CSV table of C-alpha atoms and ligand atoms in Angstrom, one decimal:
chain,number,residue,atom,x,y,z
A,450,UNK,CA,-14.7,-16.9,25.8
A,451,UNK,CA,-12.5,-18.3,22.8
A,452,UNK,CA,-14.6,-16.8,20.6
A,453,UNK,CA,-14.3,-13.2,22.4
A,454,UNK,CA,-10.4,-13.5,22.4
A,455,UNK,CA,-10.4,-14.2,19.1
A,456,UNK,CA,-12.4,-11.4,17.7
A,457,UNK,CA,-10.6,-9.0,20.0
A,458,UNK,CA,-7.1,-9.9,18.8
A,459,UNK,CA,-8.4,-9.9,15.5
A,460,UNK,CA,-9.9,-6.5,16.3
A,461,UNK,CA,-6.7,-5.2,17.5
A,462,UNK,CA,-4.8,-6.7,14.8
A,463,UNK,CA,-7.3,-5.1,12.0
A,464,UNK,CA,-6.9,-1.9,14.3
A,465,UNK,CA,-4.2,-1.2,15.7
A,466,UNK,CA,-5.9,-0.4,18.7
A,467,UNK,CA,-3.3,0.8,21.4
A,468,UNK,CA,-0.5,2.4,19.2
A,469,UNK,CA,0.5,5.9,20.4
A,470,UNK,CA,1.0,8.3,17.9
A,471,UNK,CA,4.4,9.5,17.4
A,472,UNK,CA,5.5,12.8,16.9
A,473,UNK,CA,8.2,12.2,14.6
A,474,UNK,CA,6.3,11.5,11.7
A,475,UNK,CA,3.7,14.7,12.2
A,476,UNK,CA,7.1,16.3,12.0
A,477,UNK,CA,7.6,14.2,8.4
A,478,UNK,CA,5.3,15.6,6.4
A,479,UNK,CA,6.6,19.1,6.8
A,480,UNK,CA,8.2,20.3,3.9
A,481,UNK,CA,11.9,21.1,4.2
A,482,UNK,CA,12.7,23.0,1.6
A,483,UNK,CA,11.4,20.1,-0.8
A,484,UNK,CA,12.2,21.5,-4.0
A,485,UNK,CA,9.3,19.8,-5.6
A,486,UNK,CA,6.0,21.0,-4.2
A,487,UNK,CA,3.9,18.9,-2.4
A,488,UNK,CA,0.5,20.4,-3.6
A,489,UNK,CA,-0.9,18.2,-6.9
A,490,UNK,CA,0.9,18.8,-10.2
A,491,UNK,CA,1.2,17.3,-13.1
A,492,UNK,CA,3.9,14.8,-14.3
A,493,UNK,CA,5.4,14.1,-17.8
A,494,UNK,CA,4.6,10.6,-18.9
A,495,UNK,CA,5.9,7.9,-16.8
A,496,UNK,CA,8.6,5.4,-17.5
A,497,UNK,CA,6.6,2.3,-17.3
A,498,UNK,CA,2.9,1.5,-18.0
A,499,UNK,CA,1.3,0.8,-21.4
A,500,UNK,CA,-2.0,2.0,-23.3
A,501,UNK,CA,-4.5,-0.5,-24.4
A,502,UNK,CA,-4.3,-1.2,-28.0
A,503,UNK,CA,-8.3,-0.6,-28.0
A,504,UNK,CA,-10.9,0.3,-25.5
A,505,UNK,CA,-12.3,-2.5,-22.8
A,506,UNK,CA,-15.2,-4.0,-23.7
A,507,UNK,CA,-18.6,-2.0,-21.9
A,508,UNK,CA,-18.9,-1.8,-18.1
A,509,UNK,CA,-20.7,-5.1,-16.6
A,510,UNK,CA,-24.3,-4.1,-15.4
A,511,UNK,CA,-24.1,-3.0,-11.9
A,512,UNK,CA,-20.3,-2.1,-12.1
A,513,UNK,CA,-19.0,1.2,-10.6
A,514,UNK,CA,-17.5,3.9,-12.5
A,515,UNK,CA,-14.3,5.1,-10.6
A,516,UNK,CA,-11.9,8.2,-11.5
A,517,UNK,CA,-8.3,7.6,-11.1
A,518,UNK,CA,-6.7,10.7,-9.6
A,519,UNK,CA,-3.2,10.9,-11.2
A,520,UNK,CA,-1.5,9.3,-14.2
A,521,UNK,CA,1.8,7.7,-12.9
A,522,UNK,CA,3.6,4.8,-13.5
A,523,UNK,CA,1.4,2.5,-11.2
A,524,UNK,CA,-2.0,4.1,-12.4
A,525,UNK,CA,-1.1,3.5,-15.7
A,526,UNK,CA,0.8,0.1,-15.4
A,527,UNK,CA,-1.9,-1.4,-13.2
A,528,UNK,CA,-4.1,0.1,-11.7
A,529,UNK,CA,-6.5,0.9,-15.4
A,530,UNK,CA,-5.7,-2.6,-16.6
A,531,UNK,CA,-6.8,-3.8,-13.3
A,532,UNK,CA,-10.1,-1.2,-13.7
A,533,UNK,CA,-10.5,-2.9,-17.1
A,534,UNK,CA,-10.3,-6.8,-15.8
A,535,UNK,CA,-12.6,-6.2,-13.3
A,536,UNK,CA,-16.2,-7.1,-13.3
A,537,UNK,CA,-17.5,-4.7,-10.5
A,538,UNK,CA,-15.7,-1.5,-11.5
A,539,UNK,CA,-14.9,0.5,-14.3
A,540,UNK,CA,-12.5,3.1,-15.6
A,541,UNK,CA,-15.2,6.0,-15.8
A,542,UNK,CA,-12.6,9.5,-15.5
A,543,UNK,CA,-9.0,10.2,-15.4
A,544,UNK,CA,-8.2,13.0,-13.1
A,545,UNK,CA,-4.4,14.8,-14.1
A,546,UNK,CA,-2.4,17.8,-13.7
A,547,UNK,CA,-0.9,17.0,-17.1
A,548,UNK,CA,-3.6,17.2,-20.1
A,549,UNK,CA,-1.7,16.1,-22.9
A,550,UNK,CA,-1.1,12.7,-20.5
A,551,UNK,CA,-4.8,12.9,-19.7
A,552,UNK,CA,-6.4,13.1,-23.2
A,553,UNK,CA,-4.0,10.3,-24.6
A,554,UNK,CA,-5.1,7.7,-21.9
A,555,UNK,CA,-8.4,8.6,-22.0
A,556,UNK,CA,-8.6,7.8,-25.4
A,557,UNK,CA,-7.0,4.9,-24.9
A,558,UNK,CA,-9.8,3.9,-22.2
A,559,UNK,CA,-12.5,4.8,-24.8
A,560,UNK,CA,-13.1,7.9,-22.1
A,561,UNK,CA,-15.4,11.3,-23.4
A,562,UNK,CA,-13.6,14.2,-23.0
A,563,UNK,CA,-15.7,15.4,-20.3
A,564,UNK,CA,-14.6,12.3,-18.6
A,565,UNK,CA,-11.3,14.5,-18.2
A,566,UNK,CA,-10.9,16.5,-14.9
A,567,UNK,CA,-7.6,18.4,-13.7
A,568,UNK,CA,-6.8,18.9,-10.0
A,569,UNK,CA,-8.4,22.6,-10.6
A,570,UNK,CA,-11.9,21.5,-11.3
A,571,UNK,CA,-12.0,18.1,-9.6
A,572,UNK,CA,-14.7,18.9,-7.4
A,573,UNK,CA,-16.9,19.2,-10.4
A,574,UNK,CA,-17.2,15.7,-9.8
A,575,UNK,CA,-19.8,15.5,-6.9
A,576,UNK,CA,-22.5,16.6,-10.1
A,577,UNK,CA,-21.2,13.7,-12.3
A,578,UNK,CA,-23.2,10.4,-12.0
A,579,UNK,CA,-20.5,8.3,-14.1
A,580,UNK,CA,-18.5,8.5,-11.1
A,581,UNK,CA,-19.4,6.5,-7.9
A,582,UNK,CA,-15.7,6.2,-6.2
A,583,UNK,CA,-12.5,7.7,-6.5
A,584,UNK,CA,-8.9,5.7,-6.5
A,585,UNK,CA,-6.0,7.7,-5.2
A,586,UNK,CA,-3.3,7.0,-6.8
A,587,UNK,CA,-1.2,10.3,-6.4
A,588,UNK,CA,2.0,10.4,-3.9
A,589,UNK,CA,1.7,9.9,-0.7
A,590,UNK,CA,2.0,12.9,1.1
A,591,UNK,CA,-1.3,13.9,-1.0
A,592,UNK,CA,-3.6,11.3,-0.4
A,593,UNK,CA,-5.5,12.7,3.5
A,594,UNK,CA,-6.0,15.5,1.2
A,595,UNK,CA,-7.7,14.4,-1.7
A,596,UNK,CA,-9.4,11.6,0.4
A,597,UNK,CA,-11.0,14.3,1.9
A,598,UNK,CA,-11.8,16.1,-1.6
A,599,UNK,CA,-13.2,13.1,-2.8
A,600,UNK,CA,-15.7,12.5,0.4
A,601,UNK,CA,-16.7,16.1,0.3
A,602,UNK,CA,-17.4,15.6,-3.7
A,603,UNK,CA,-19.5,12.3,-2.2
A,604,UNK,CA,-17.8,9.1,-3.8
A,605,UNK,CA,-16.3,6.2,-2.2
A,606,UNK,CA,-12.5,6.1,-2.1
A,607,UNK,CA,-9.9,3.7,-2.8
A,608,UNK,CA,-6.5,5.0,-1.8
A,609,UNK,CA,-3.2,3.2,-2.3
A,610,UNK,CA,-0.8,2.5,0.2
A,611,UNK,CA,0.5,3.8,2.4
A,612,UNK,CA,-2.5,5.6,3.2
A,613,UNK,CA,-0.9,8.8,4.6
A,614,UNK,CA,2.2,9.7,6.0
A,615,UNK,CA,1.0,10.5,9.6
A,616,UNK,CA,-1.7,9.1,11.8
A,617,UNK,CA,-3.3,12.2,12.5
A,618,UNK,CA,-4.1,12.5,8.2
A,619,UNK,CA,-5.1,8.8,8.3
A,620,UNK,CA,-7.9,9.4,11.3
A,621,UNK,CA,-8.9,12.6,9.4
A,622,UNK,CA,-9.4,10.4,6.2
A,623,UNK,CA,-11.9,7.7,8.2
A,624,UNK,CA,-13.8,10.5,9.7
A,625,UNK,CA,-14.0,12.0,6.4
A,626,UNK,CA,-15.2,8.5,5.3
A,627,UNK,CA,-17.8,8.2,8.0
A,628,UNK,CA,-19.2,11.5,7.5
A,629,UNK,CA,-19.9,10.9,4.1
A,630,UNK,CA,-21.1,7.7,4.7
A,631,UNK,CA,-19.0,6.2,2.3
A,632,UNK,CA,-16.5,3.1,1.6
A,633,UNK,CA,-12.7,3.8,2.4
A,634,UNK,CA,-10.4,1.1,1.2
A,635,UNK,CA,-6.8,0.7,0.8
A,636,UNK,CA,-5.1,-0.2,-2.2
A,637,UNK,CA,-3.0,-3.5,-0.1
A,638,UNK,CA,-3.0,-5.7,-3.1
A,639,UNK,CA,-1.2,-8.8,-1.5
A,640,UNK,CA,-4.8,-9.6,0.3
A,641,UNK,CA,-6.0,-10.4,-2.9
A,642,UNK,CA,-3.1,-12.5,-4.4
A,643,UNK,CA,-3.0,-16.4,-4.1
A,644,UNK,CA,0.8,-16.7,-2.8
A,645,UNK,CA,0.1,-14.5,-0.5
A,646,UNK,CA,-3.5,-15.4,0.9
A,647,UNK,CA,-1.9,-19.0,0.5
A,648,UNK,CA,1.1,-18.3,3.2
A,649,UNK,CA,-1.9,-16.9,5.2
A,650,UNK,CA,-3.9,-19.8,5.3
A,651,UNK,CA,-0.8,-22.2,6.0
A,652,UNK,CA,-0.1,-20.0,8.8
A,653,UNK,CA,-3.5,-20.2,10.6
A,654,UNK,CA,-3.4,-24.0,10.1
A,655,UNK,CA,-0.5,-24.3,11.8
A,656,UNK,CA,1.4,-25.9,8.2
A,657,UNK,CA,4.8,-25.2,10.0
A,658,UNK,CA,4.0,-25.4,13.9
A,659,UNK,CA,4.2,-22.0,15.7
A,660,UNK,CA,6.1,-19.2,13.7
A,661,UNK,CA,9.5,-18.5,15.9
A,662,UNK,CA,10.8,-16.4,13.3
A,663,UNK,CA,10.1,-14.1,10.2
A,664,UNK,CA,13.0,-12.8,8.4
A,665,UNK,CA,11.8,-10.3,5.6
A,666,UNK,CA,13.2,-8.1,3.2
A,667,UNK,CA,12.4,-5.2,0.5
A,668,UNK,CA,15.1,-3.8,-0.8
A,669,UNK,CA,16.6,-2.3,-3.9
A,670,UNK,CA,19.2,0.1,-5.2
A,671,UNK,CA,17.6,3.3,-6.3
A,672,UNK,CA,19.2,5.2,-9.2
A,673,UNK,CA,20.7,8.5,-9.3
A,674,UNK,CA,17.8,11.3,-8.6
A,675,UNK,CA,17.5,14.4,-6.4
A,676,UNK,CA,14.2,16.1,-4.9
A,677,UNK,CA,13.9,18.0,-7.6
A,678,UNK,CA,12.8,15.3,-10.0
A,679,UNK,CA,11.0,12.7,-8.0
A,680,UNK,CA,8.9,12.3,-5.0
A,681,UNK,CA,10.2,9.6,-3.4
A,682,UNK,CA,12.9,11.5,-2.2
A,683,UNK,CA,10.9,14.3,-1.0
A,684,UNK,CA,10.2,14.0,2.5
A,685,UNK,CA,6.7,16.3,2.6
A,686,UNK,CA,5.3,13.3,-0.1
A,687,UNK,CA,7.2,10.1,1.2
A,688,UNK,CA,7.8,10.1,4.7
A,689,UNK,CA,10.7,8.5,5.8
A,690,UNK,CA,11.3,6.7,2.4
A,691,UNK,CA,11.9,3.2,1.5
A,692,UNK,CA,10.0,1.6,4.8
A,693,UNK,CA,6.2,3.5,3.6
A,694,UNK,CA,7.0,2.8,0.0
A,695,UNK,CA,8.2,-1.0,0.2
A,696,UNK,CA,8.9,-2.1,3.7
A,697,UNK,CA,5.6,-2.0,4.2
A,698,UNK,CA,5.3,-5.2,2.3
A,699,UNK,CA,7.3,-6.4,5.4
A,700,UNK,CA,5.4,-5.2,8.1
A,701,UNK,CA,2.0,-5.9,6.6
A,702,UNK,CA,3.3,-9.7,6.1
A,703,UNK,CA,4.8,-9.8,9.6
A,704,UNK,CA,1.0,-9.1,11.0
A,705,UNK,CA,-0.9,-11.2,8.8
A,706,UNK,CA,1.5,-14.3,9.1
A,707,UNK,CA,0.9,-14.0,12.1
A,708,UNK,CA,-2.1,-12.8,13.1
A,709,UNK,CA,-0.8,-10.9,16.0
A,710,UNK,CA,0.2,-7.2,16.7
A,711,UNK,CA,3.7,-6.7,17.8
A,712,UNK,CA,4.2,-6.1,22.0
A,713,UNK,CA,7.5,-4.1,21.5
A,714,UNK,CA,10.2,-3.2,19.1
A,715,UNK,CA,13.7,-1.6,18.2
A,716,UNK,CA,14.3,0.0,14.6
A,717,UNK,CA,17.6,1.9,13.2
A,718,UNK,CA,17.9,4.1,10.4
A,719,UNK,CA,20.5,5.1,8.1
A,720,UNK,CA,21.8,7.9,6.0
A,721,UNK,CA,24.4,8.7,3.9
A,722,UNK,CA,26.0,12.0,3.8
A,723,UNK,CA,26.2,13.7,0.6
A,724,UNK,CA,24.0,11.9,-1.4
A,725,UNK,CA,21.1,13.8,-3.4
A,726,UNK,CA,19.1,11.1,-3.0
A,727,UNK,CA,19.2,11.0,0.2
A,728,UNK,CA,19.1,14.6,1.4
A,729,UNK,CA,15.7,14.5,2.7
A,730,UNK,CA,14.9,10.7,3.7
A,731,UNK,CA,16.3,7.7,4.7
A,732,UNK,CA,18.5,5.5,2.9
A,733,UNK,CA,18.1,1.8,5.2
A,734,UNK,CA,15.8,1.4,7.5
A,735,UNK,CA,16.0,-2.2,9.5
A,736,UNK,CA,13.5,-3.1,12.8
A,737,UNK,CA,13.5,-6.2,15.2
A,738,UNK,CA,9.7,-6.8,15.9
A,739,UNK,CA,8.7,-9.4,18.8
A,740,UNK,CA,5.2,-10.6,19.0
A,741,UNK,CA,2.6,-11.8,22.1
A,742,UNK,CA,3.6,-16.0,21.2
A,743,UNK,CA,7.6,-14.8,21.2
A,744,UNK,CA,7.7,-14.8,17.4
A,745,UNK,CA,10.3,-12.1,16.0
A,746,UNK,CA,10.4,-10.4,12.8
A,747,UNK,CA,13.6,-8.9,11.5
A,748,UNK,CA,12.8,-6.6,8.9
A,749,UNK,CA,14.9,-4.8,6.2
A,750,UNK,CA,13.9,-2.2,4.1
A,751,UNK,CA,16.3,0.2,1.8
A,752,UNK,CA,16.8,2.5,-1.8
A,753,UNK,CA,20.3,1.4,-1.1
A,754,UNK,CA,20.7,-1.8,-1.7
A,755,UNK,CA,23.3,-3.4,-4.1
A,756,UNK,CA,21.2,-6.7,-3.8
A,757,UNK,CA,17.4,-6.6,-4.9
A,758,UNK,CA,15.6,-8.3,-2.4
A,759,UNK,CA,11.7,-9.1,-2.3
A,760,UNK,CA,11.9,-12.0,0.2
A,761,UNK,CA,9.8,-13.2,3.3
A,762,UNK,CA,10.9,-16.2,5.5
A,763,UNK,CA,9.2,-17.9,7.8
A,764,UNK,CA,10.7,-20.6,9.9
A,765,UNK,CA,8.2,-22.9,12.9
A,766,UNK,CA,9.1,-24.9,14.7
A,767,UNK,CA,8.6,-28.0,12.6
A,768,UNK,CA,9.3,-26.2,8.7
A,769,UNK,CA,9.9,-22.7,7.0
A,770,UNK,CA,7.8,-21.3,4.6
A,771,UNK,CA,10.3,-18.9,1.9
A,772,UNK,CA,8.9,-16.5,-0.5
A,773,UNK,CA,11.2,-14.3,-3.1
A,774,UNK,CA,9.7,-12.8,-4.8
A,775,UNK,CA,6.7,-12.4,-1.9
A,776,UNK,CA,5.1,-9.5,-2.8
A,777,UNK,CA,5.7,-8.4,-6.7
A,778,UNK,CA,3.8,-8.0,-9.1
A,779,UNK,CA,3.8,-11.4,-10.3
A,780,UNK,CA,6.7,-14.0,-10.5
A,781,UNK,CA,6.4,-15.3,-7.0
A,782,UNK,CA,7.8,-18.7,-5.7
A,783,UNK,CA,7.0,-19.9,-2.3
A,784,UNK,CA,8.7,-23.3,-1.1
A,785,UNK,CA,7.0,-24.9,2.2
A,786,UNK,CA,9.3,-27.4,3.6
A,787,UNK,CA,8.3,-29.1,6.5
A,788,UNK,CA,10.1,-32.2,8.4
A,789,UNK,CA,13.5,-31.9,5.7
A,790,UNK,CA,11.0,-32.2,3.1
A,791,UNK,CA,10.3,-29.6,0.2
A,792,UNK,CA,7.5,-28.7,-2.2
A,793,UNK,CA,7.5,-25.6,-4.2
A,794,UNK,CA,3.5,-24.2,-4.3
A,795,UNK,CA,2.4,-22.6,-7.2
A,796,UNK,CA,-1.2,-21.7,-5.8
A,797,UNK,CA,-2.2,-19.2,-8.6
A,798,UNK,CA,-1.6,-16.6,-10.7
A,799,UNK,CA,-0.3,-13.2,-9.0
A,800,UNK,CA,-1.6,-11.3,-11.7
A,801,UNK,CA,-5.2,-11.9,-11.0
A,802,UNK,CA,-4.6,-9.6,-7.4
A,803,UNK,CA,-4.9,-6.2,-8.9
A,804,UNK,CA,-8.4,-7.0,-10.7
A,805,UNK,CA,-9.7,-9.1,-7.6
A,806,UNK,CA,-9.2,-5.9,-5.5
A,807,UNK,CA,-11.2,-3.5,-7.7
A,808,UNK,CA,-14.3,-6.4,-8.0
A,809,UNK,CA,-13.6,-6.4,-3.9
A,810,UNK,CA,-14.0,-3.0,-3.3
A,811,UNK,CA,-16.9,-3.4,-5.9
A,812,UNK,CA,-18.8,-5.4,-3.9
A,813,UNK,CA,-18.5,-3.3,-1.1
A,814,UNK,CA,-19.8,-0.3,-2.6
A,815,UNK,CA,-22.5,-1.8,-4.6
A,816,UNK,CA,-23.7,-4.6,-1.9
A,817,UNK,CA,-22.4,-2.6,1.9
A,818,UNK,CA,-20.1,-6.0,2.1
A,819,UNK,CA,-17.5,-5.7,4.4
A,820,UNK,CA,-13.7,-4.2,3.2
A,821,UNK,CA,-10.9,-6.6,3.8
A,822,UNK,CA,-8.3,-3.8,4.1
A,823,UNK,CA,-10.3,-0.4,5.3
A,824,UNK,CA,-9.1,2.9,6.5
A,825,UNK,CA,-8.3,1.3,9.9
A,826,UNK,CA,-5.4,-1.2,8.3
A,827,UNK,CA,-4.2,1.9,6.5
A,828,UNK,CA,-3.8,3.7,9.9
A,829,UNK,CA,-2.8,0.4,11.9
A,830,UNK,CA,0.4,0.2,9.9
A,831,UNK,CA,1.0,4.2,9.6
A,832,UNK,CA,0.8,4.1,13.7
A,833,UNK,CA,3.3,1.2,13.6
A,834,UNK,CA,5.4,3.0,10.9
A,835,UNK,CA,5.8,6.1,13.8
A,836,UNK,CA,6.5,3.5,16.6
A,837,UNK,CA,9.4,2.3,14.5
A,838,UNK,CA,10.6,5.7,13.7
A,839,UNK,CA,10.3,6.8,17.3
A,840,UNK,CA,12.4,3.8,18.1
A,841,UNK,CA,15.0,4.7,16.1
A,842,UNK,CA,15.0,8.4,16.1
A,843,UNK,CA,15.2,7.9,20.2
A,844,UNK,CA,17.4,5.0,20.1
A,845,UNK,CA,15.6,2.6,22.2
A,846,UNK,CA,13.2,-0.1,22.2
A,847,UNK,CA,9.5,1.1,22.3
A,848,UNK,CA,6.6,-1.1,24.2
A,849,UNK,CA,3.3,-0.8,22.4
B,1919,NDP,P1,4.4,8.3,-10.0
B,1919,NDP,O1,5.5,9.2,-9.7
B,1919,NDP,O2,4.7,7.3,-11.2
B,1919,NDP,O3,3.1,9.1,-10.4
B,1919,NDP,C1,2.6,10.0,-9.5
B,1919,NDP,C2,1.6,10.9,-10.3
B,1919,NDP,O4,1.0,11.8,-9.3
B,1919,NDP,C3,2.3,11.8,-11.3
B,1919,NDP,O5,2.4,11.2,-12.5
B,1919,NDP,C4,1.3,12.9,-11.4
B,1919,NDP,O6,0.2,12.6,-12.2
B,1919,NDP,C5,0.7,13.0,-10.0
B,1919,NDP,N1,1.3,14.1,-9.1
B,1919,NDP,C6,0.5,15.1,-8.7
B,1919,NDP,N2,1.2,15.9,-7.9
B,1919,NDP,C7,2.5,15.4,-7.9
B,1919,NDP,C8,3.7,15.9,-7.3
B,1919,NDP,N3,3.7,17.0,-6.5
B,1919,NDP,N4,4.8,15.2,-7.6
B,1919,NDP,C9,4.8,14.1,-8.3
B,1919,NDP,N5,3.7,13.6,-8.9
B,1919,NDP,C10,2.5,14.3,-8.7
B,1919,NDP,O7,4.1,7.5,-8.7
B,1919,NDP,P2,3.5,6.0,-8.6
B,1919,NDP,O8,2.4,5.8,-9.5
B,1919,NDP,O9,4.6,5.0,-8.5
B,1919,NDP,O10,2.9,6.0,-7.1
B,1919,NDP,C11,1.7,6.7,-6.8
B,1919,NDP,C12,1.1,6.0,-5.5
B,1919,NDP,O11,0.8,4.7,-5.7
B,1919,NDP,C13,1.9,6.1,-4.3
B,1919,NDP,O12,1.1,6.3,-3.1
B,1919,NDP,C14,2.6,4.8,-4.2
B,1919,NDP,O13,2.9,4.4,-2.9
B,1919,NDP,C15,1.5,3.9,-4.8
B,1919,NDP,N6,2.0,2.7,-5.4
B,1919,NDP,C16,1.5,1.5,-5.1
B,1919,NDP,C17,2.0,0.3,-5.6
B,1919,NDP,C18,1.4,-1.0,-5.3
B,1919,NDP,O14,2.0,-2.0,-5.7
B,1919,NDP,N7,0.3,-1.0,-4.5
B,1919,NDP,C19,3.1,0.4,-6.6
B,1919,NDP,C20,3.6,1.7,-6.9
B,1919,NDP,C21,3.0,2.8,-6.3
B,1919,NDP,P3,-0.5,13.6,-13.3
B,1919,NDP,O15,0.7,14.0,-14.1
B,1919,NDP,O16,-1.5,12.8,-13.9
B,1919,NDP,O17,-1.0,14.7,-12.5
């Protein structure tokens, strides 16, 4: 009987199972008036993310060639590093809207030029056998759409997070999964890196008693832009704005700390007038989440922040468990102090999460193992994202 309560609280945690859709959000991936368009195009060169000096060594035996759909800052920063660190995938394609952008990186991947594909001909890629899976990396508001591209063309997809900006995309993008017969992951990195998977494991062993509270934020102050120059601001390709793109961190670390699906919560949003940045999207968003053992999260998320914050912190009711940074990159501290009594844990190296996930999705494709964060997360925390927007669009709390 244990054993059933477990694995259903576990399914509905993995799920979701239960969350209304909201209609708010459907609403949120309607353009208005975005100046930028929300169909693919290509982007200059981004402001972060380095070339290789030289090419990657050859592909381990058995690895999986995967095209990365969209050269930005985080595909070029990480995610083709992480492609080259990884023993069970590989950097086989670049897909871009830009090809200058696209025949500089895949030189610097050692790539053919017929390794190149644009948005126009990336369906060409069903006929090319170098390519077993695809990894969205595009904005948001794109990925339900070339998920589905990329099932019809017959790979296996890794998308990044968020996975969509409305449930409705996010169901369409696991049937699109399922009728392909193919592997859908999503890109939520913090499964894979030892901080985090440590204050996981403290968490089910009880390290600080039961959680009471979580207090988490993700927060930073955006620089001047408009909707002309940058998607984040663009409602039709980020949602609601800073709570898809980086509160997420927050919610996701609510529900794996611990290990149970909120029963209710009450969210407010915030939005100041004449600001180009925020034209379109929200500025602050902040929710009060209370769980099925009485444990509350209070979670911040905002582009508006005049103090950077990356921060999650857990108090039970015999320690606290505080991470800042929690969820970057790399960097992270985490401090577990438990009866007045401190240790700072250093359990790994954050840098070894981005590689870990591609030899993890890998694995799945190559060996049918089972995906730690599939469709069905992605779509979990998008339902969650429209019960908090209901909540504060209607100004009440909402019972899930
Ligand atoms: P960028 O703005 O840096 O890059 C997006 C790229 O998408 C562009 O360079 C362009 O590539 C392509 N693109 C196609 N159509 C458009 C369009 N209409 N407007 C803008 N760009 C377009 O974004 P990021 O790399 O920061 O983010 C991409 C995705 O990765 C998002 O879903 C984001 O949430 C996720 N992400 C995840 C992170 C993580 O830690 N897991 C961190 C950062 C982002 P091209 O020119 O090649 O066509």
């Amino acid at each position: 009987m244990m054993h059933f309560i477990q694995s259903r609280r576990h399914f509905m945690v993995m799920t979701g199972a239960g969350l209304a859709a909201a209609p708010w959000v459907a609403g949120c991936a309607t353009a208005e008036g975005a100046a930028l368009p929300a169909k693919a195009i290509g982007r200059p060169w981004p402001d972060w993310g380095e070339l290789p000096d030289s090419p990657p060594p050859a592909p381990k035996e058995g690895s999986v060639g995967v095209a990365v759909v969209a050269l930005g800052g985080y595909a070029i920063g990480k995610v083709m590093p992480a492609l080259a660190a990884s023993d069970r995938c590989h950097l086989a394609a670049v897909v871009s809207g830009n090809p200058d952008k696209a025949a500089k990186v895949a030189a610097a991947y050692g790539l053919p030029e017929d390794a190149i594909y644009s948005y126009d001909n990336f369906d060409q890629i069903a006929g090319d056998d170098r390519i077993e899976a695809v990894y969205i990396v595009l904005p948001t508001g794109l990925h339900a759409e070339w998920t589905e591209k990329a099932f019809a063309a017959g790979k296996h997809v890794m998308c990044e997070k968020p996975m969509a900006l409305s449930s409705e995309e996010c169901e369409r993008m696991i049937a699109a999964s399922e009728a392909a017969g193919k592997k859908l992951m999503i890109g939520y990195r913090c499964h894979f890196e030892p901080f985090n998977l440590r204050a996981m494991e403290l968490m089910r062993d009880g390290a600080i008693g039961p959680i009471r509270m979580i207090d988490t934020a993700h927060q930073y102050m955006m620089g001047p832009t408009n909707v002309s120059e940058n998607w984040r601001v663009v409602r039709a390709l980020a949602g609601g704005g800073p709570l898809e793109d980086y509160g997420l961190y927050s919610l996701q670390a609510a529900l794996y700390l611990t290990g149970e699906m909120p029963v209710s919560l009450k969210a407010a949003t915030k939005k100041p007038a004449n600001d180009p940045r925020f034209e379109q999207i929200f500025s602050t968003l902040t929710a009060e989440l209370t769980f099925p053992s009485g444990a509350v999260t209070q979670l911040a998320t905002s582009y508006n922040a005049p103090d950077s914050k990356n921060m999650i912190h857990v108090e039970g009711e015999t320690g606290t468990l505080h991470m800042s940074p929690a969820t970057s990159y790399d960097g992270q501290k985490m401090t577990l102090t438990r009866n007045g009594v401190s240790e700072d844990l250093v359990p790994g190296d954050p840098n070894v999460q981005f590689a870990r996930m591609c030899d993890h999705f890998g694995q799945a494709v190559r060996e049918g193992t089972t995906i730690l964060t599939p469709g069905e997360m992605g779509l979990r925390d998008v339902r969650l994202m429209e019960a908090i927007y209901r909540s504060a669009a209607e100004g009440r709390e909402i019972r899930l």
